[in-house]
PDB file of C-alpha atoms in Angstrom:
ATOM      1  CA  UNK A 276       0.000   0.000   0.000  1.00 52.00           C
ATOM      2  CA  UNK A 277       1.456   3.422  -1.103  1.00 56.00           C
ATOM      3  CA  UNK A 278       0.375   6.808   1.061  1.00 57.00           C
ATOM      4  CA  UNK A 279       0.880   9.983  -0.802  1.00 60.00           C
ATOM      5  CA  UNK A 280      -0.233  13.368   0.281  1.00 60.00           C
ATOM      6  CA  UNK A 281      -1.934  16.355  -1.843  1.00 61.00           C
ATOM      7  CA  UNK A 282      -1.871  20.351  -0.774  1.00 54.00           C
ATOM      8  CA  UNK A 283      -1.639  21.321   2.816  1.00 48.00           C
ATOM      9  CA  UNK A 284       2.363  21.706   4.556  1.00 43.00           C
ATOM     10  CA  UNK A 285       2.719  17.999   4.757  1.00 42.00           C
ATOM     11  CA  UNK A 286       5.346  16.706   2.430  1.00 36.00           C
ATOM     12  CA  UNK A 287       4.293  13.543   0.070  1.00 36.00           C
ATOM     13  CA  UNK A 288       4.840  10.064   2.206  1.00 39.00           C
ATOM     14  CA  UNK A 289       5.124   6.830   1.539  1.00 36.00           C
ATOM     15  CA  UNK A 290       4.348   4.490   4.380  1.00 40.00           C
ATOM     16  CA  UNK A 291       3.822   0.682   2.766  1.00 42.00           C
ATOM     17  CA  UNK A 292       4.498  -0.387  -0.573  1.00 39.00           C
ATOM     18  CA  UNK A 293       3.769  -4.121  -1.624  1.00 42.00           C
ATOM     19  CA  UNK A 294       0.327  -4.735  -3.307  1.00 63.00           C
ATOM     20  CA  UNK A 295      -1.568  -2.705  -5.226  1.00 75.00           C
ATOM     21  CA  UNK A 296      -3.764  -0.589  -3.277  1.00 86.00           C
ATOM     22  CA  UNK A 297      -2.679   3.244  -3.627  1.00 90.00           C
ATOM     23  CA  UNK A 298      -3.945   5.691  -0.608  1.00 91.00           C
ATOM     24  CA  UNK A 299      -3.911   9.236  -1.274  1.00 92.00           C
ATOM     25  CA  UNK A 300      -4.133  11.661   1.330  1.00 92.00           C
ATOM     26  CA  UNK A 301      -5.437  15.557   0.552  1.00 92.00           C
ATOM     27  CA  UNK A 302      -5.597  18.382   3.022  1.00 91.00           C
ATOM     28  CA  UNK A 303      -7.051  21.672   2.798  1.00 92.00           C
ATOM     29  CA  UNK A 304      -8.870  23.850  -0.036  1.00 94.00           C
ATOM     30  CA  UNK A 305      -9.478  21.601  -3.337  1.00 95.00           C
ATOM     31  CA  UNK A 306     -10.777  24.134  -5.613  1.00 95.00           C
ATOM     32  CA  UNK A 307      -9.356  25.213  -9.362  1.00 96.00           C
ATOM     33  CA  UNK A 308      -6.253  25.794  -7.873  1.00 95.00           C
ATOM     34  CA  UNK A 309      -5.338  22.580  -6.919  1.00 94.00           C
ATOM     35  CA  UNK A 310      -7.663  20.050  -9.289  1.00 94.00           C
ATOM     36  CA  UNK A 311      -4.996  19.898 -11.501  1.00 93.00           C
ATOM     37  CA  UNK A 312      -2.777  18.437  -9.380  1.00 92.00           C
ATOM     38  CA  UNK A 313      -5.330  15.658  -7.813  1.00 93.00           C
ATOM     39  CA  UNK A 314      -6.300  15.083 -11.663  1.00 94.00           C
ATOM     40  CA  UNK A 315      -2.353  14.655 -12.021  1.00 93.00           C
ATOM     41  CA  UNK A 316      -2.254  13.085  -8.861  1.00 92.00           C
ATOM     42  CA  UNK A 317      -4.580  10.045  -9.527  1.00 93.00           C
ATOM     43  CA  UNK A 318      -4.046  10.041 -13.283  1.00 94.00           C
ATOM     44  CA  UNK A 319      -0.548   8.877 -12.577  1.00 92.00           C
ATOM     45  CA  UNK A 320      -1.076   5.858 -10.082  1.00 91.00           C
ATOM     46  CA  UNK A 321      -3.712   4.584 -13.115  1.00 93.00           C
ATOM     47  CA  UNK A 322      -1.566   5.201 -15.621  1.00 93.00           C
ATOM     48  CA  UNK A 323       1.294   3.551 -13.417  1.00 91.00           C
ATOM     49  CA  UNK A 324      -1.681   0.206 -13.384  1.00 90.00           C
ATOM     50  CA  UNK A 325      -2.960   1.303  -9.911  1.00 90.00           C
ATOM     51  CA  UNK A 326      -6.742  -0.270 -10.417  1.00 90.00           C
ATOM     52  CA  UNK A 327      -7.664   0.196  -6.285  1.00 90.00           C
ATOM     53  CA  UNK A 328      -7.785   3.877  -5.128  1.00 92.00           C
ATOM     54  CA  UNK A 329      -8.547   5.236  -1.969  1.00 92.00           C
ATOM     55  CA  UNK A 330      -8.539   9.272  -1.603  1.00 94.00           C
ATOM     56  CA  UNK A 331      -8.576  10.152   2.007  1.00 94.00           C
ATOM     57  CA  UNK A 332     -10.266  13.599   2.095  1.00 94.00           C
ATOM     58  CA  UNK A 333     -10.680  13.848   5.656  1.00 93.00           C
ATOM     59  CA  UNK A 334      -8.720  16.943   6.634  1.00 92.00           C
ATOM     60  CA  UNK A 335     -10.490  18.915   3.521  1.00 94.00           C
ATOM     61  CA  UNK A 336     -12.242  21.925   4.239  1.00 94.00           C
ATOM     62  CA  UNK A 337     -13.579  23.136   0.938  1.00 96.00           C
ATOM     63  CA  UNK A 338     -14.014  20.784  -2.374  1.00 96.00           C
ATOM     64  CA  UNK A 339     -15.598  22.637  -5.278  1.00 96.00           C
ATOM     65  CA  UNK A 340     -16.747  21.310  -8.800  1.00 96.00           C
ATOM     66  CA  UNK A 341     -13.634  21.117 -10.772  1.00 95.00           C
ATOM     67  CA  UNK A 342     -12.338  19.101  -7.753  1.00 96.00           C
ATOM     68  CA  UNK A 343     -14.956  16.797  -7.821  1.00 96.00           C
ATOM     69  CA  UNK A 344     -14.934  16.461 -11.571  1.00 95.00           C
ATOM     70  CA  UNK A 345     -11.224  15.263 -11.474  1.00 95.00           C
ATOM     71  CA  UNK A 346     -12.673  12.244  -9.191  1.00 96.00           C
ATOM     72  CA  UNK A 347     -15.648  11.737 -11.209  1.00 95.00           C
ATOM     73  CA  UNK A 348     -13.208  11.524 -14.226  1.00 95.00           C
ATOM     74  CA  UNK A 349     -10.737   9.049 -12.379  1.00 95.00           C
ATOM     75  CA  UNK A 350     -13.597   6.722 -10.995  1.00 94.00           C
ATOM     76  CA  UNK A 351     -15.181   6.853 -14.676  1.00 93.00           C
ATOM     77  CA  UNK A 352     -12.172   5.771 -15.784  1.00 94.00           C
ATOM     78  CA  UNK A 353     -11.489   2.786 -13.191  1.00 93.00           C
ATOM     79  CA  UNK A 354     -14.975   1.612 -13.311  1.00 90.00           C
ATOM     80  CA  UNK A 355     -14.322   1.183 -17.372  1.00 91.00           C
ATOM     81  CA  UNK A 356     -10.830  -0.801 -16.409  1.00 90.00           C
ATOM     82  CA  UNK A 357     -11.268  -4.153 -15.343  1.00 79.00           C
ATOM     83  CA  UNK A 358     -11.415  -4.707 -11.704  1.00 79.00           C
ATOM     84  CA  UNK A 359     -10.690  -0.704 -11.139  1.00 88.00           C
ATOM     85  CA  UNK A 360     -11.954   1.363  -8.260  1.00 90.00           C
ATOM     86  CA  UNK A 361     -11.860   4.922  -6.385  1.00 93.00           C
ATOM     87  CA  UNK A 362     -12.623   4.789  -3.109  1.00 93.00           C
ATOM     88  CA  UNK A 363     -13.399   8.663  -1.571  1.00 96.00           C
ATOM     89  CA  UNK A 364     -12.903   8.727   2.380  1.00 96.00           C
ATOM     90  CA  UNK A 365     -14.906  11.557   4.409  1.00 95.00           C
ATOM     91  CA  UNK A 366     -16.401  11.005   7.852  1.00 92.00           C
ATOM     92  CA  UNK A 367     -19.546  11.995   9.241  1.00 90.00           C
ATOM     93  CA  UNK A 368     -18.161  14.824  10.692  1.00 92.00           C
ATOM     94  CA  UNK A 369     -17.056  16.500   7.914  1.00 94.00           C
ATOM     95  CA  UNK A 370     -20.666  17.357   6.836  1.00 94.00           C
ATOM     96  CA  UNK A 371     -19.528  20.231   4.103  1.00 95.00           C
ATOM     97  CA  UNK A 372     -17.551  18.475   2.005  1.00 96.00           C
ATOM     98  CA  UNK A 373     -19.953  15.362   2.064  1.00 95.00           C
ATOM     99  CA  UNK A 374     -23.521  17.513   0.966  1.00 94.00           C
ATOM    100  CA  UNK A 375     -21.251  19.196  -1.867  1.00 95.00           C
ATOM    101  CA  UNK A 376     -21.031  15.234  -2.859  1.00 95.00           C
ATOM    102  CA  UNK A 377     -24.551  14.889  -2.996  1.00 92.00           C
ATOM    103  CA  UNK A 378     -25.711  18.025  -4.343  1.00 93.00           C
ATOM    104  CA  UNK A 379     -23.023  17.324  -7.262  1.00 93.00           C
ATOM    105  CA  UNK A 380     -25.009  13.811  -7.909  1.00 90.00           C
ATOM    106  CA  UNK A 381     -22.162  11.822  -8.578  1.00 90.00           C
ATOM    107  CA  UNK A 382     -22.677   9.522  -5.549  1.00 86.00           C
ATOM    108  CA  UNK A 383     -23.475   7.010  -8.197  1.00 86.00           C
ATOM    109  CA  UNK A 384     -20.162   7.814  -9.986  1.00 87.00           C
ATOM    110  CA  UNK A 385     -17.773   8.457  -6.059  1.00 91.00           C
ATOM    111  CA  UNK A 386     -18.279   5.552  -3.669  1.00 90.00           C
ATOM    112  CA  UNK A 387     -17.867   7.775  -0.544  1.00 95.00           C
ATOM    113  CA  UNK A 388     -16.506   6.082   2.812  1.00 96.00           C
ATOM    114  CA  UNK A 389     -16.542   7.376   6.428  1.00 96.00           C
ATOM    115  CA  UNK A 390     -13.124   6.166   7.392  1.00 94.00           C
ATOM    116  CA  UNK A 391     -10.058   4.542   5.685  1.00 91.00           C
ATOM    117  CA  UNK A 392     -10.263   1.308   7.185  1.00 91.00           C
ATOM    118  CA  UNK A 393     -14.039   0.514   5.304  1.00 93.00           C
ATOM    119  CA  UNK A 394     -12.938   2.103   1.934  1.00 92.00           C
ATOM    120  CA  UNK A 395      -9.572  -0.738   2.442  1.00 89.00           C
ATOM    121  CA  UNK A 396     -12.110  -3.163   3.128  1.00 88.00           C
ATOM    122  CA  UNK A 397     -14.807  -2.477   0.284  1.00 87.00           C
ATOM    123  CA  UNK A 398     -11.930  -2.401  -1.992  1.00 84.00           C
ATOM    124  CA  UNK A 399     -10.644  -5.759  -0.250  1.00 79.00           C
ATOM    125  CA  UNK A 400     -13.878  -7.339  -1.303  1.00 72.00           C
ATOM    126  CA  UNK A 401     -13.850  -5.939  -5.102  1.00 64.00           C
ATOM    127  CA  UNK A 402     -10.396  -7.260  -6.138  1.00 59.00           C
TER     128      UNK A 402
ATOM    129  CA  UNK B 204     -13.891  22.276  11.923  1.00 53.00           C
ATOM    130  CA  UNK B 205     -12.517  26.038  11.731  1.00 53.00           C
ATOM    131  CA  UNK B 206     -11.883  26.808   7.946  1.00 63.00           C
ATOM    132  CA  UNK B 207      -9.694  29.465   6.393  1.00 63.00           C
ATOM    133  CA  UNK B 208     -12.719  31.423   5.287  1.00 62.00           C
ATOM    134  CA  UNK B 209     -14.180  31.569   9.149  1.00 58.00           C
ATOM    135  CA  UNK B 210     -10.738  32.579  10.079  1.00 52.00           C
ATOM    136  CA  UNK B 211     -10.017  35.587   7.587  1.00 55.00           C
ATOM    137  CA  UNK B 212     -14.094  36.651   7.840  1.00 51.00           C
ATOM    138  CA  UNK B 213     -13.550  39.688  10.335  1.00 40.00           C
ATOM    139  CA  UNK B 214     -11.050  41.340   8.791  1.00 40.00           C
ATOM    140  CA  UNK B 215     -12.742  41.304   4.905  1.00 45.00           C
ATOM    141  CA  UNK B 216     -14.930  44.961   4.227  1.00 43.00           C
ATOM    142  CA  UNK B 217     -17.689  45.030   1.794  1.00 61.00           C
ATOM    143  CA  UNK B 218     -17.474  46.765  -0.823  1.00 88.00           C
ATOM    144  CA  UNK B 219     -15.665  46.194  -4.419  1.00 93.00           C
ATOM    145  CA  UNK B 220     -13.208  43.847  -5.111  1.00 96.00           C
ATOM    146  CA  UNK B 221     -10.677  43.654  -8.192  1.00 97.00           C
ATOM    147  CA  UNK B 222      -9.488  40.228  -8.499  1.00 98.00           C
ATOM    148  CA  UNK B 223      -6.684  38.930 -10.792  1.00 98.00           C
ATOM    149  CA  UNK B 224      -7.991  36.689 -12.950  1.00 98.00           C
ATOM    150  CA  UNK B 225      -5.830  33.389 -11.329  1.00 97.00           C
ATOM    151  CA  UNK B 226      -6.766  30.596  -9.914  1.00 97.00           C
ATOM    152  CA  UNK B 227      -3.976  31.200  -6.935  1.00 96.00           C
ATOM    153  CA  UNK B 228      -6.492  33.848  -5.940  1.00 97.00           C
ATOM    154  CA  UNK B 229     -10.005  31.611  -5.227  1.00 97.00           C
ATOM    155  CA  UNK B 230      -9.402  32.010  -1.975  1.00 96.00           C
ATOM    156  CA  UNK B 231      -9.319  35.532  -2.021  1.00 97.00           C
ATOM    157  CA  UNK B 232     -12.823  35.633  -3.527  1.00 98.00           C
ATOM    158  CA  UNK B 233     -14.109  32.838  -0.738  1.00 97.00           C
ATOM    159  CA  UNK B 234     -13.067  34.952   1.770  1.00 97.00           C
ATOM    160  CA  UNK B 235     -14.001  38.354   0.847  1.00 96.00           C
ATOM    161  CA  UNK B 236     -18.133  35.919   0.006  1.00 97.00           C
ATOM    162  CA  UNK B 237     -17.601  34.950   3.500  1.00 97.00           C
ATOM    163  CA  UNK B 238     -16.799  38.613   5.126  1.00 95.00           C
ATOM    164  CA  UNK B 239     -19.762  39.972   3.163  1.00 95.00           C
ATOM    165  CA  UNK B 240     -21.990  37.237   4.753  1.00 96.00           C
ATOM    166  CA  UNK B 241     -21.051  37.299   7.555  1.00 95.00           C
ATOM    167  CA  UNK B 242     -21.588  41.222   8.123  1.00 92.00           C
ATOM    168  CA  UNK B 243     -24.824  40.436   7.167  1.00 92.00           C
ATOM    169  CA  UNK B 244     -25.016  38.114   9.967  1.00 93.00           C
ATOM    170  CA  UNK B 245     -25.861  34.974   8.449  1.00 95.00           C
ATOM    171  CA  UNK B 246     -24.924  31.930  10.330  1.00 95.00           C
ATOM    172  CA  UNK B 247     -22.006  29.849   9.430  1.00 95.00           C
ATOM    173  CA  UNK B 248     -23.018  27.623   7.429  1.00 95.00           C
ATOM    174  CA  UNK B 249     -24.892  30.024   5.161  1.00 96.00           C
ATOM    175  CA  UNK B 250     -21.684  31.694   4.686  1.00 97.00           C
ATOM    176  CA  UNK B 251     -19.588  28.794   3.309  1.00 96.00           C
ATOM    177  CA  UNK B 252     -22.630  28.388   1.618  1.00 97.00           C
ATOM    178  CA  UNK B 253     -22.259  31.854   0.041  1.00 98.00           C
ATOM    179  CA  UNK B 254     -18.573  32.191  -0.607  1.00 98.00           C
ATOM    180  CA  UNK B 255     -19.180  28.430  -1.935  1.00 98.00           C
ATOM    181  CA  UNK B 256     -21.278  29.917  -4.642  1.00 98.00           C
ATOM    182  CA  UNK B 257     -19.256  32.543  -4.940  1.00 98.00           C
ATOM    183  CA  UNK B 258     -15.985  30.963  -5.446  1.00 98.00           C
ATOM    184  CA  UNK B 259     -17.826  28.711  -8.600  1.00 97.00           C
ATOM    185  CA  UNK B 260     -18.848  32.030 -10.380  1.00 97.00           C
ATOM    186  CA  UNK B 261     -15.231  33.071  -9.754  1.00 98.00           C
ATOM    187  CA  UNK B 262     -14.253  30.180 -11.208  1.00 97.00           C
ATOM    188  CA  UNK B 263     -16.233  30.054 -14.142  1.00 95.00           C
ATOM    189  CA  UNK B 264     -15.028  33.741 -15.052  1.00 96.00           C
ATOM    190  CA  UNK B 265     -11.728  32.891 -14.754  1.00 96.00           C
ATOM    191  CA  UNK B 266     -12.058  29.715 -16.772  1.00 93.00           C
ATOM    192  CA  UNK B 267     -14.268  31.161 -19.349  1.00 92.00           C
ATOM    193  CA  UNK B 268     -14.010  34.571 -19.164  1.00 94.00           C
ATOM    194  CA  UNK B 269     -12.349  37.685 -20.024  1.00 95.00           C
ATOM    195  CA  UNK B 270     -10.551  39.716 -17.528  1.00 96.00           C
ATOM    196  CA  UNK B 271     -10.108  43.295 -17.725  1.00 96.00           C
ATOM    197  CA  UNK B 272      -6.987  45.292 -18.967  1.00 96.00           C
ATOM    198  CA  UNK B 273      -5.731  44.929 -15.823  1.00 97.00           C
ATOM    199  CA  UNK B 274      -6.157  41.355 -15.444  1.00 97.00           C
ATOM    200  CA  UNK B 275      -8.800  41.713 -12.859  1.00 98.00           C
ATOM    201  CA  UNK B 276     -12.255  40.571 -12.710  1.00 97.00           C
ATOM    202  CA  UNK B 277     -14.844  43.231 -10.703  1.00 98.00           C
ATOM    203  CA  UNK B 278     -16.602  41.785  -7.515  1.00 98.00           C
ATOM    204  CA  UNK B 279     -18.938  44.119  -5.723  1.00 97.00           C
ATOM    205  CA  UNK B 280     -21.003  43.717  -3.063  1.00 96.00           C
ATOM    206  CA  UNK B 281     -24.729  45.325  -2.265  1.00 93.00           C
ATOM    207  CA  UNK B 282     -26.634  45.075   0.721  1.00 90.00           C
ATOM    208  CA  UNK B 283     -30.376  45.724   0.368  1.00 88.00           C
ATOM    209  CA  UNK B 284     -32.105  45.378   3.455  1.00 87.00           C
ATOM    210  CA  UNK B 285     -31.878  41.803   4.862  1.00 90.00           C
ATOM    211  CA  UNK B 286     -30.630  40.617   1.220  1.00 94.00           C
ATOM    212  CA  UNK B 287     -27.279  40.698   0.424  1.00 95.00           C
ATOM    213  CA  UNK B 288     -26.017  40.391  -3.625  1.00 96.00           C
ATOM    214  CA  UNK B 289     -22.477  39.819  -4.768  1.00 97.00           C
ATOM    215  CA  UNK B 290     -22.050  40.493  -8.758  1.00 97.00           C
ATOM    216  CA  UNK B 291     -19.072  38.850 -10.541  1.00 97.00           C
ATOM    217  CA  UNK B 292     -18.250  40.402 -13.500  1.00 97.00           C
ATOM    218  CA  UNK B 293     -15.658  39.385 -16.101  1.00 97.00           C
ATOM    219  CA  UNK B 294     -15.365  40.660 -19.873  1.00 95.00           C
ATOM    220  CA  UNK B 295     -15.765  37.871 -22.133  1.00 90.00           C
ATOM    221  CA  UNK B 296     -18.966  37.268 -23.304  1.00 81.00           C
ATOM    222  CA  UNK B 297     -18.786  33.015 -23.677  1.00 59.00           C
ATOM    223  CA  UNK B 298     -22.344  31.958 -22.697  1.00 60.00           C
ATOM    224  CA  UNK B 299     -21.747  29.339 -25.861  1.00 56.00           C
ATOM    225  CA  UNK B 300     -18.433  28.823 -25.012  1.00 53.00           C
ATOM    226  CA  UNK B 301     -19.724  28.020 -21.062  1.00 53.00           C
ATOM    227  CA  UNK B 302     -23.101  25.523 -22.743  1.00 53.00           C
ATOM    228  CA  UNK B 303     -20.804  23.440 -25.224  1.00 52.00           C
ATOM    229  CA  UNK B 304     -18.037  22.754 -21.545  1.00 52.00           C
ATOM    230  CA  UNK B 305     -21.075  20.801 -19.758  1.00 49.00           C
ATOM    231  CA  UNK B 306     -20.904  17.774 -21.944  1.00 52.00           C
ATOM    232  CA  UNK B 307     -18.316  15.655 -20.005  1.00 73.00           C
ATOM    233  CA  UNK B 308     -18.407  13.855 -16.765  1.00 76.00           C
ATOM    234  CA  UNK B 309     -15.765  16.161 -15.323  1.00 77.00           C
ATOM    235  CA  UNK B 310     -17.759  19.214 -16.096  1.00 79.00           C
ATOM    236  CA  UNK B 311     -21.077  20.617 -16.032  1.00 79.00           C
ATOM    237  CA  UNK B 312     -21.698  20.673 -12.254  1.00 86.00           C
ATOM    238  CA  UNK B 313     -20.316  24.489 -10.917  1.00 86.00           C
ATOM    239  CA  UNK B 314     -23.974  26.053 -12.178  1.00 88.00           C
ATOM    240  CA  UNK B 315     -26.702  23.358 -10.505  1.00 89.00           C
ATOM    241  CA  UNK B 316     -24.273  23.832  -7.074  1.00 93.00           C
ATOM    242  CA  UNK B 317     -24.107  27.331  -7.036  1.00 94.00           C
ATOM    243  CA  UNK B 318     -27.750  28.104  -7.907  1.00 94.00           C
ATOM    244  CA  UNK B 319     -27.984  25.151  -4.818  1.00 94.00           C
ATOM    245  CA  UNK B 320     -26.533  27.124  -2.807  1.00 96.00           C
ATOM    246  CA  UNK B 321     -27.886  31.010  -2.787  1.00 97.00           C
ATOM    247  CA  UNK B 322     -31.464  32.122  -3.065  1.00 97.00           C
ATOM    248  CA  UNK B 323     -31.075  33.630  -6.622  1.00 96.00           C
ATOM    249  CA  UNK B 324     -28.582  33.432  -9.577  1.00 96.00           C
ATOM    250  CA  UNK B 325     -28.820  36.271 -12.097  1.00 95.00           C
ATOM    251  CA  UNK B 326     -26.883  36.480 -14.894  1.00 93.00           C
ATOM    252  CA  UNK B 327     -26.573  39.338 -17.426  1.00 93.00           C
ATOM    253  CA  UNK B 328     -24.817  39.264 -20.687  1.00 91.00           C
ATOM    254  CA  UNK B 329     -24.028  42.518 -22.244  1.00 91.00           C
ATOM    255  CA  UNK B 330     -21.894  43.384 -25.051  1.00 89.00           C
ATOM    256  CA  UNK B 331     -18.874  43.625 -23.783  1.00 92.00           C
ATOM    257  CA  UNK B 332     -19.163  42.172 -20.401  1.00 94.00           C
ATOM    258  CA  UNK B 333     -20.809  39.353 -18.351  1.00 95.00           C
ATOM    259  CA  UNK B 334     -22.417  39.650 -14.816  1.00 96.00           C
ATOM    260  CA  UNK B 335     -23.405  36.670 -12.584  1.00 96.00           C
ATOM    261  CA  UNK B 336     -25.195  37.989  -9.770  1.00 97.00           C
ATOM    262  CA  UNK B 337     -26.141  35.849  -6.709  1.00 97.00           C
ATOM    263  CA  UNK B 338     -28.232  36.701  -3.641  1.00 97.00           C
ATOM    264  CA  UNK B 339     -29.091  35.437  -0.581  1.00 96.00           C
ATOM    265  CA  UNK B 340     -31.390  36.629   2.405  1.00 93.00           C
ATOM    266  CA  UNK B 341     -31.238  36.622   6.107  1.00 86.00           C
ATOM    267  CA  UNK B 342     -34.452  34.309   7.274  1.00 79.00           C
TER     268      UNK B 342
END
């Protein structure tokens, strides 16, 4: 499992490599400023053959649309790979970010989680 | 959980705002949404709602916009009564340009949130400008 982080002060880190299950972590203010780089971001790991992502967007204060449409475009493009999935992470109590997610509609497009350990395990059960 | 727009909100006036026309400066616009709500006194929540709005219009002039000859797009702020109305204004005039962008799965979703989020979403095309206006009231 591979950890890297997006935005905020923390510096990328890697904490377990060995299968393939990629977790990436982003902090902060995802808006048209920073889409680019989680399009980048998540565009790389499926280009590397990453098919099981998990985006941990628990310390995000503020997702807007472009955001959101660089998942929707990286979970369109998993669910046409075989086997592929993004898995979005945000907890209960971060009750912005998750009505933006269902206003947007593409709850049918983001599987949203409410902690890392049940997106590992949903992805678990898909590969 | 205590966001940079909450934290910045006293110190933002209403009034006008020139904005370079850069994404680097989003949260400029959130905030200055966010002061303007909040001297209105709406709660919290309604002002991330606001500058939430707010920040997509921003967005959408910067994207598909003009900016001035400065570089700047105009935001301006007026208070009438208990309703408060921030105008964006940017000097392209792309409503075509703005329709053909919603056919993809990445796009097409800044418009249905933002009108989601205020009471009413106004927008004026003239002929050498265009003018998204949103408003929301104090219930």
């Amino acid at each position: 499992m591979t950890f890297f982080f997006i935005g905020g002060d923390a510096p990328a880190r890697v904490v377990e490599q060995g299968d393939d299950i990629v977790v990436l972590v982003a902090g902060g203010e995802l808006d048209y400023a920073a889409s680019p780089q989680i399009r980048e971001q998540l565009a790389e790991q499926i280009n590397a053959g990453v098919r099981c992502l998990v985006l941990d967007l628990s310390t995000v204060t503020f997702i807007d649309s472009t955001a959101i449409g660089a998942l929707a475009g990286a979970a369109m493009r998993l669910h046409q790979l075989k086997g592929g999935s993004l898995a979005v992470v945000c907890g209960e109590e971060n009750e912005r970010v998750l009505r933006i997610f269902e206003i947007a509609g593409v709850t049918n497009v983001i599987t949203l989680h409410r902690s890392r350990e049940e997106a590992l395990s949903a992805l678990a059960g898909v590969r | 959980m205590r966001t940079t727009l909450e934290r910045d909100a006293a110190s933002r006036a209403i009034g006008e705002l020139r904005l370079p026309a850069e994404a680097s400066k989003l949260g400029e616009a959130r905030a200055y949404a966010y002061g303007a709500a909040a001297q209105l006194g709406l709660d919290a929540d309604s002002c991330y709602e606001f500058a939430f709005a707010v920040n997509e219009a921003v967005t959408n002039a910067i994207r598909h916009g003009a900016p001035d000859e400065h570089g700047h797009i105009h935001l301006s702020v007026c208070c009438d009564g208990d309703r408060l109305t921030l105008a964006i204004r940017d000097y392209g005039t792309f409503v075509g340009s703005r329709q053909q962008a919603a056919a993809s799965v990445e796009r097409g979703r800044g418009f249905a949130l933002m009108s989601h989020m205020v009471d009413a979403v106004q927008l004026c095309v003239e002929s050498e400008s265009t003018t998204v206006l949103l408003s929301v009231a104090r219930t």
